[in-house]
mmCIF file of C-alpha atoms in Angstrom:
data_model
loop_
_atom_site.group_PDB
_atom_site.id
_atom_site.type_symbol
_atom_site.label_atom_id
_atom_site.label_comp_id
_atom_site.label_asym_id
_atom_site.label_seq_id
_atom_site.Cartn_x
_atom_site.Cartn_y
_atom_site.Cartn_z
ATOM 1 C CA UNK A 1 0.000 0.000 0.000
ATOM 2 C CA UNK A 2 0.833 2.921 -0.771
ATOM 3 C CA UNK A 3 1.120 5.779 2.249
ATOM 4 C CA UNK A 4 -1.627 8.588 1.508
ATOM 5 C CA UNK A 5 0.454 12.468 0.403
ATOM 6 C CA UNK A 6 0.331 14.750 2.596
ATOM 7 C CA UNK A 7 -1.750 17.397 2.423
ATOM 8 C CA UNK A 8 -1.099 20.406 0.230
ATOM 9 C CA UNK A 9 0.402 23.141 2.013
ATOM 10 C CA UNK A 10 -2.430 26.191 2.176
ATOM 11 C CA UNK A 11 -0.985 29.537 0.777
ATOM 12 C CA UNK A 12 -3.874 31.548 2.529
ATOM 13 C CA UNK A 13 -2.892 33.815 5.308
ATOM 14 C CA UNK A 14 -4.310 32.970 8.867
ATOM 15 C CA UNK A 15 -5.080 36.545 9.984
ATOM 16 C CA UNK A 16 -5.969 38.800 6.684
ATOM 17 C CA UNK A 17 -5.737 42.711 7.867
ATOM 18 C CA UNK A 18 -8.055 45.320 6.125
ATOM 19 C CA UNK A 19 -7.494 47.417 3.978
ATOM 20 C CA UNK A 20 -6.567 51.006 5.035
ATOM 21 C CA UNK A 21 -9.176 53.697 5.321
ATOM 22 C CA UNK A 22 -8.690 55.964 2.352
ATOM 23 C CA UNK A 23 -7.140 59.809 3.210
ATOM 24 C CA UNK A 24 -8.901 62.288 3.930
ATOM 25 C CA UNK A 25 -6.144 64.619 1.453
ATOM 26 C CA UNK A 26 -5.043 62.183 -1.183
ATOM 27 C CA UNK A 27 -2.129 65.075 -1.527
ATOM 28 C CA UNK A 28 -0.478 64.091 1.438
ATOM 29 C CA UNK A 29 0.955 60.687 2.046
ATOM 30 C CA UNK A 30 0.596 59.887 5.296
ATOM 31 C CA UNK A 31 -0.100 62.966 7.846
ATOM 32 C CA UNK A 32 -1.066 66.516 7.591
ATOM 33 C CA UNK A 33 0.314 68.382 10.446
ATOM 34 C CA UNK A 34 -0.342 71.832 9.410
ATOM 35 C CA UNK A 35 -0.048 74.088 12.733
ATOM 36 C CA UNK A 36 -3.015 76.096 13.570
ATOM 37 C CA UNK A 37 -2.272 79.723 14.084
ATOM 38 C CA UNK A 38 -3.775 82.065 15.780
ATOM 39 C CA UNK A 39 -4.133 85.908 14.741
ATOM 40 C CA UNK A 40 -2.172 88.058 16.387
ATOM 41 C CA UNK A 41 -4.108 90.227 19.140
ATOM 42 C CA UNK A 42 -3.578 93.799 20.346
ATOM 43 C CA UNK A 43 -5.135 94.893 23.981
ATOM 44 C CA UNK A 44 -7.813 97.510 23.899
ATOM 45 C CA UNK A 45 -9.340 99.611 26.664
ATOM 46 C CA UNK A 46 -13.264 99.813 26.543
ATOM 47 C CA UNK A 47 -14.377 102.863 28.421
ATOM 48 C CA UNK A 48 -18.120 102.702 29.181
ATOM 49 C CA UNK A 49 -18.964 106.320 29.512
ATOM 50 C CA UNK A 50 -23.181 106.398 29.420
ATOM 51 C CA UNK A 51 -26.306 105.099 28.155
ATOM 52 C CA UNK A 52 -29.552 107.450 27.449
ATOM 53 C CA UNK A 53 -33.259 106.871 26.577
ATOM 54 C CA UNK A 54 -33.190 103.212 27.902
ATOM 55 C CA UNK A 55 -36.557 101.825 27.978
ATOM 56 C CA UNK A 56 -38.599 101.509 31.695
ATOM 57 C CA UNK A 57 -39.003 97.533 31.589
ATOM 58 C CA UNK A 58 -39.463 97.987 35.755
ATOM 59 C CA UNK A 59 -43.025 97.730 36.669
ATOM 60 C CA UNK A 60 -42.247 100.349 40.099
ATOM 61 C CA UNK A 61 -39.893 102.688 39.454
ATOM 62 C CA UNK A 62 -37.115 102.888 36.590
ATOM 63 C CA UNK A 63 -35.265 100.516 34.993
ATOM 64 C CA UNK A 64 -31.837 99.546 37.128
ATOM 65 C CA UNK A 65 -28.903 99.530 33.834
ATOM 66 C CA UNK A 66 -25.757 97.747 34.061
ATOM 67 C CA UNK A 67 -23.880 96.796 30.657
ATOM 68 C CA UNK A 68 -21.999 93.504 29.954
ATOM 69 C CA UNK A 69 -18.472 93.194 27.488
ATOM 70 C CA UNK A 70 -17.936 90.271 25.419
ATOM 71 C CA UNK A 71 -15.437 89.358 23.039
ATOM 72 C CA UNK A 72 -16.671 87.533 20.110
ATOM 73 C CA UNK A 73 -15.195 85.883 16.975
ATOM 74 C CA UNK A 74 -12.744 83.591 16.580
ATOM 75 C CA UNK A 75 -13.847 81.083 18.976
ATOM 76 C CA UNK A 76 -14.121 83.541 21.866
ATOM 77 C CA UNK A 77 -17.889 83.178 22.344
ATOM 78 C CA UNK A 78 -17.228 79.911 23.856
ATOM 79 C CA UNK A 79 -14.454 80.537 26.302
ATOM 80 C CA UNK A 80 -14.128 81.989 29.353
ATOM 81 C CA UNK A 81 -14.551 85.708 29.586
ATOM 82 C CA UNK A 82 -11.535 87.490 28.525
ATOM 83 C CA UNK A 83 -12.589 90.538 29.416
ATOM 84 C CA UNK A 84 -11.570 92.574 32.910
ATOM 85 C CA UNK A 85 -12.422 95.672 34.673
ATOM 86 C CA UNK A 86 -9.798 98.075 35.958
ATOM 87 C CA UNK A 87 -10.165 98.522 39.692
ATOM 88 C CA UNK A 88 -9.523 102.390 41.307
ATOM 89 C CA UNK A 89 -6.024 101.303 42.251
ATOM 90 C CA UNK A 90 -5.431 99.652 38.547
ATOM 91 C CA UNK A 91 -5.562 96.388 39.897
ATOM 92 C CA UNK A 92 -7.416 94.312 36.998
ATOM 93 C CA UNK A 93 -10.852 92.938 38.474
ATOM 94 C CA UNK A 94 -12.337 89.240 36.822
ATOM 95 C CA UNK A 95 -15.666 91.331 36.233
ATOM 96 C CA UNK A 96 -17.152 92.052 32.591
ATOM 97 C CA UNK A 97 -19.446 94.340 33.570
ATOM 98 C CA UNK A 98 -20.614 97.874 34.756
ATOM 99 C CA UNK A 99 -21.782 98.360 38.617
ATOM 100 C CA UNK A 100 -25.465 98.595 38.644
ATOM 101 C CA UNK A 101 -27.322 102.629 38.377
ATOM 102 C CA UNK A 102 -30.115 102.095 40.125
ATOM 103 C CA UNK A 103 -33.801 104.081 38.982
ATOM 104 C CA UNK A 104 -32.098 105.236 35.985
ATOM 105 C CA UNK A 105 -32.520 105.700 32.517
ATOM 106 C CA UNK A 106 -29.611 107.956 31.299
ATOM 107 C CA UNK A 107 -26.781 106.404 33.558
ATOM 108 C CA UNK A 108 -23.449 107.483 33.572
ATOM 109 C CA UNK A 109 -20.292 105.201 34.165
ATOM 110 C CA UNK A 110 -17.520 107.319 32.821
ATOM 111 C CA UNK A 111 -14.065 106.858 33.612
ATOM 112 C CA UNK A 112 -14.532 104.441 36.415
ATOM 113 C CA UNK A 113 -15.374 101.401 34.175
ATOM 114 C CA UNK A 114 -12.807 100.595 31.996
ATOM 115 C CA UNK A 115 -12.596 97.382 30.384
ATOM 116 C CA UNK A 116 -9.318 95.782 28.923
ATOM 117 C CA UNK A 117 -9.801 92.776 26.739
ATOM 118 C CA UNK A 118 -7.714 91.480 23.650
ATOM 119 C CA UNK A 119 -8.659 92.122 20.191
ATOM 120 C CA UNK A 120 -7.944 89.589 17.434
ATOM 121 C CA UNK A 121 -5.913 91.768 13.949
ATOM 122 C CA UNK A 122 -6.962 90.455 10.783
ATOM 123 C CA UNK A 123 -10.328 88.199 12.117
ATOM 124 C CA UNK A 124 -13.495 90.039 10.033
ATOM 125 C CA UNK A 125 -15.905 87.918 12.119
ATOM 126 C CA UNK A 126 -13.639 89.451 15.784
ATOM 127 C CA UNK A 127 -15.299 92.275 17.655
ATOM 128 C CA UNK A 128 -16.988 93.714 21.403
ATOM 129 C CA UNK A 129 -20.944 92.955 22.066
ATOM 130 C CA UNK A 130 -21.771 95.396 24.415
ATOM 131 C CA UNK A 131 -25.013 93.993 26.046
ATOM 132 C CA UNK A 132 -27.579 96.919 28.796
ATOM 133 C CA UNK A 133 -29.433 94.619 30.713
ATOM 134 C CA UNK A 134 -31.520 95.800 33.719
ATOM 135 C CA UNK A 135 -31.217 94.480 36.709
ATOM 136 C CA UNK A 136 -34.089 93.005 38.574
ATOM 137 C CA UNK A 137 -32.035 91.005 41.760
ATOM 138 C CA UNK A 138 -31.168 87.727 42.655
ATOM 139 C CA UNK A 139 -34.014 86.010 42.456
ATOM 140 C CA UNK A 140 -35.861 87.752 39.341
ATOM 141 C CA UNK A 141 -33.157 87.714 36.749
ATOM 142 C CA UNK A 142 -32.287 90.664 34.024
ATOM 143 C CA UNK A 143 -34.160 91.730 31.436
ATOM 144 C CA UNK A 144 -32.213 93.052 28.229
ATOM 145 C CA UNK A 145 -32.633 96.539 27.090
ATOM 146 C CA UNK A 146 -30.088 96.216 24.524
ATOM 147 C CA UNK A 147 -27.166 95.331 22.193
ATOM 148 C CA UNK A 148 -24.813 97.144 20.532
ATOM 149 C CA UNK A 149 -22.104 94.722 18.296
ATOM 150 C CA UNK A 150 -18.521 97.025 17.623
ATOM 151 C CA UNK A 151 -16.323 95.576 15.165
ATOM 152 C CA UNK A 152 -12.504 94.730 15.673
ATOM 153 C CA UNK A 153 -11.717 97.012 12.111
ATOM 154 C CA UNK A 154 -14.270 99.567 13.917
ATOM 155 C CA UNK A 155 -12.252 100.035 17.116
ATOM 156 C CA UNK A 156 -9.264 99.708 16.136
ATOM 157 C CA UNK A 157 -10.112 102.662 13.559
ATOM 158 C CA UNK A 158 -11.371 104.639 16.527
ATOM 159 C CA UNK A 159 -8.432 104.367 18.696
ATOM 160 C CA UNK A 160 -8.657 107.515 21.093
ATOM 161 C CA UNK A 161 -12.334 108.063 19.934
ATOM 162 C CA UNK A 162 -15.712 108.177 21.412
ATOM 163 C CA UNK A 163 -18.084 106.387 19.922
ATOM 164 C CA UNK A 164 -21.737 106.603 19.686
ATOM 165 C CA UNK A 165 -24.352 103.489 18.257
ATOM 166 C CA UNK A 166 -28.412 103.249 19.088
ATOM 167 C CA UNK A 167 -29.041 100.174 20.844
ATOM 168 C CA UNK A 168 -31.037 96.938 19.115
ATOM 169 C CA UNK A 169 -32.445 94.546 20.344
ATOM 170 C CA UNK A 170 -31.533 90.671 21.368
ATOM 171 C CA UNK A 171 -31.988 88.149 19.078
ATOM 172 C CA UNK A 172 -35.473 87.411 20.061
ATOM 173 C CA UNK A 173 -36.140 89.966 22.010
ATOM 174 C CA UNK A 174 -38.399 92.784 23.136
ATOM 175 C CA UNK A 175 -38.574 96.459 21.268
ATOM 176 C CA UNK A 176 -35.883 98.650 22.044
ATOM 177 C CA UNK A 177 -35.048 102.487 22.847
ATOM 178 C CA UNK A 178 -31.565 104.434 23.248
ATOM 179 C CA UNK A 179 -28.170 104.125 22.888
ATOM 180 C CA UNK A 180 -24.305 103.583 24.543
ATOM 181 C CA UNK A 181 -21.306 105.798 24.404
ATOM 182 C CA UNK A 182 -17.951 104.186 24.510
ATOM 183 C CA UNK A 183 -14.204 105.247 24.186
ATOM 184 C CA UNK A 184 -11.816 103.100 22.781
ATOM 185 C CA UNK A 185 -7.863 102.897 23.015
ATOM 186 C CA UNK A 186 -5.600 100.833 21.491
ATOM 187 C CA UNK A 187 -2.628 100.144 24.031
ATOM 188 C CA UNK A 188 0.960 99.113 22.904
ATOM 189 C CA UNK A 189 0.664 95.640 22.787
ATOM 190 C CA UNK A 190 0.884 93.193 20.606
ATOM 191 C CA UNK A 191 0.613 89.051 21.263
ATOM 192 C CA UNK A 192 1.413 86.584 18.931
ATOM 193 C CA UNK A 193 0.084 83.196 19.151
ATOM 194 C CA UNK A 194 1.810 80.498 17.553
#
């Protein structure tokens, strides 16, 4: 008798790997490790000077304005506030907004609230929303008598200058009256982010 052959060896692989996901840019062979830079920021000084003509929203007595800074564009509306308030003695406070003028509806801030904050150079979509709300306490909330939206090219063109704009209203909100005063300087410094 004849003994039986063996078997013929297999040529399949055990484990069989899959094929690799196609890239996402066929112009780059393996990685794309393009760094992300930032714009280059200057500091600016926000000087809330007054509001007139605000609208009563207060059942008894007058509306109680306070106004609100925020830096948005180029991601900023998500962060943390950037935006501080210069104390009496210069000391930089972690407030973004105005003290409270109680039972008024032309208040007046002036020098005492200024507001440093950076500005992003070359960012179209960058700028300051300047946001009246009136106070109503702890418990009750603020109602918005306000907006005004200042762009980065805008204050950075009014270095030095006062400027002027009638308030609108929140997206979604109630009819407005009035307007805000601001002055705006540019100080001597520029950050690079890399």
């Amino acid at each position: 008798p004849r003994p039986k052959p063996p078997p013929p060896a297999t040529t399949e692989p055990v484990f069989v790997l899959p094929p690799p996901p196609p890239l996402r840019n066929p112009s780059v062979e393996k990685f794309d490790f393009a760094p992300t830079i930032a714009p280059p920021e200057v500091e600016l000084e926000v000087v809330v000077l007054r509001c007139g003509d605000l609208k009563n929203v207060d059942t008894w007595g007058k509306s109680d304005p306070f106004v609100r800074l925020r830096v948005d564009g180029h991601g900023r509306e998500t962060m943390k506030s950037p935006v501080r308030r210069v104390g009496a003695n210069g000391k930089m406070l972690k407030k973004d907004v105005t003290p409270v003028k109680s039972n008024n509806l032309n208040p007046v801030w002036e020098d005492a609230n200024a507001f440093r904050l950076p500005m992003p150079l070359n960012d179209n979509t960058a700028g300051v929303m300047l946001e009246v709300w009136d106070d109503d306490g702890l418990f009750f909330g603020s109602d918005s008598l306000g907006e005004v939206r200042l762009s980065a090219t805008e204050l950075l063109n009014s270095s030095g200058a006062t400027i002027r704009r009638p308030l609108r209203p929140a997206p979604g909100g109630p009819t407005v009256t009035g307007w805000i005063e601001v002055r705006v300087q540019l100080l001597a410094k520029i950050t690079l982010h890399v």
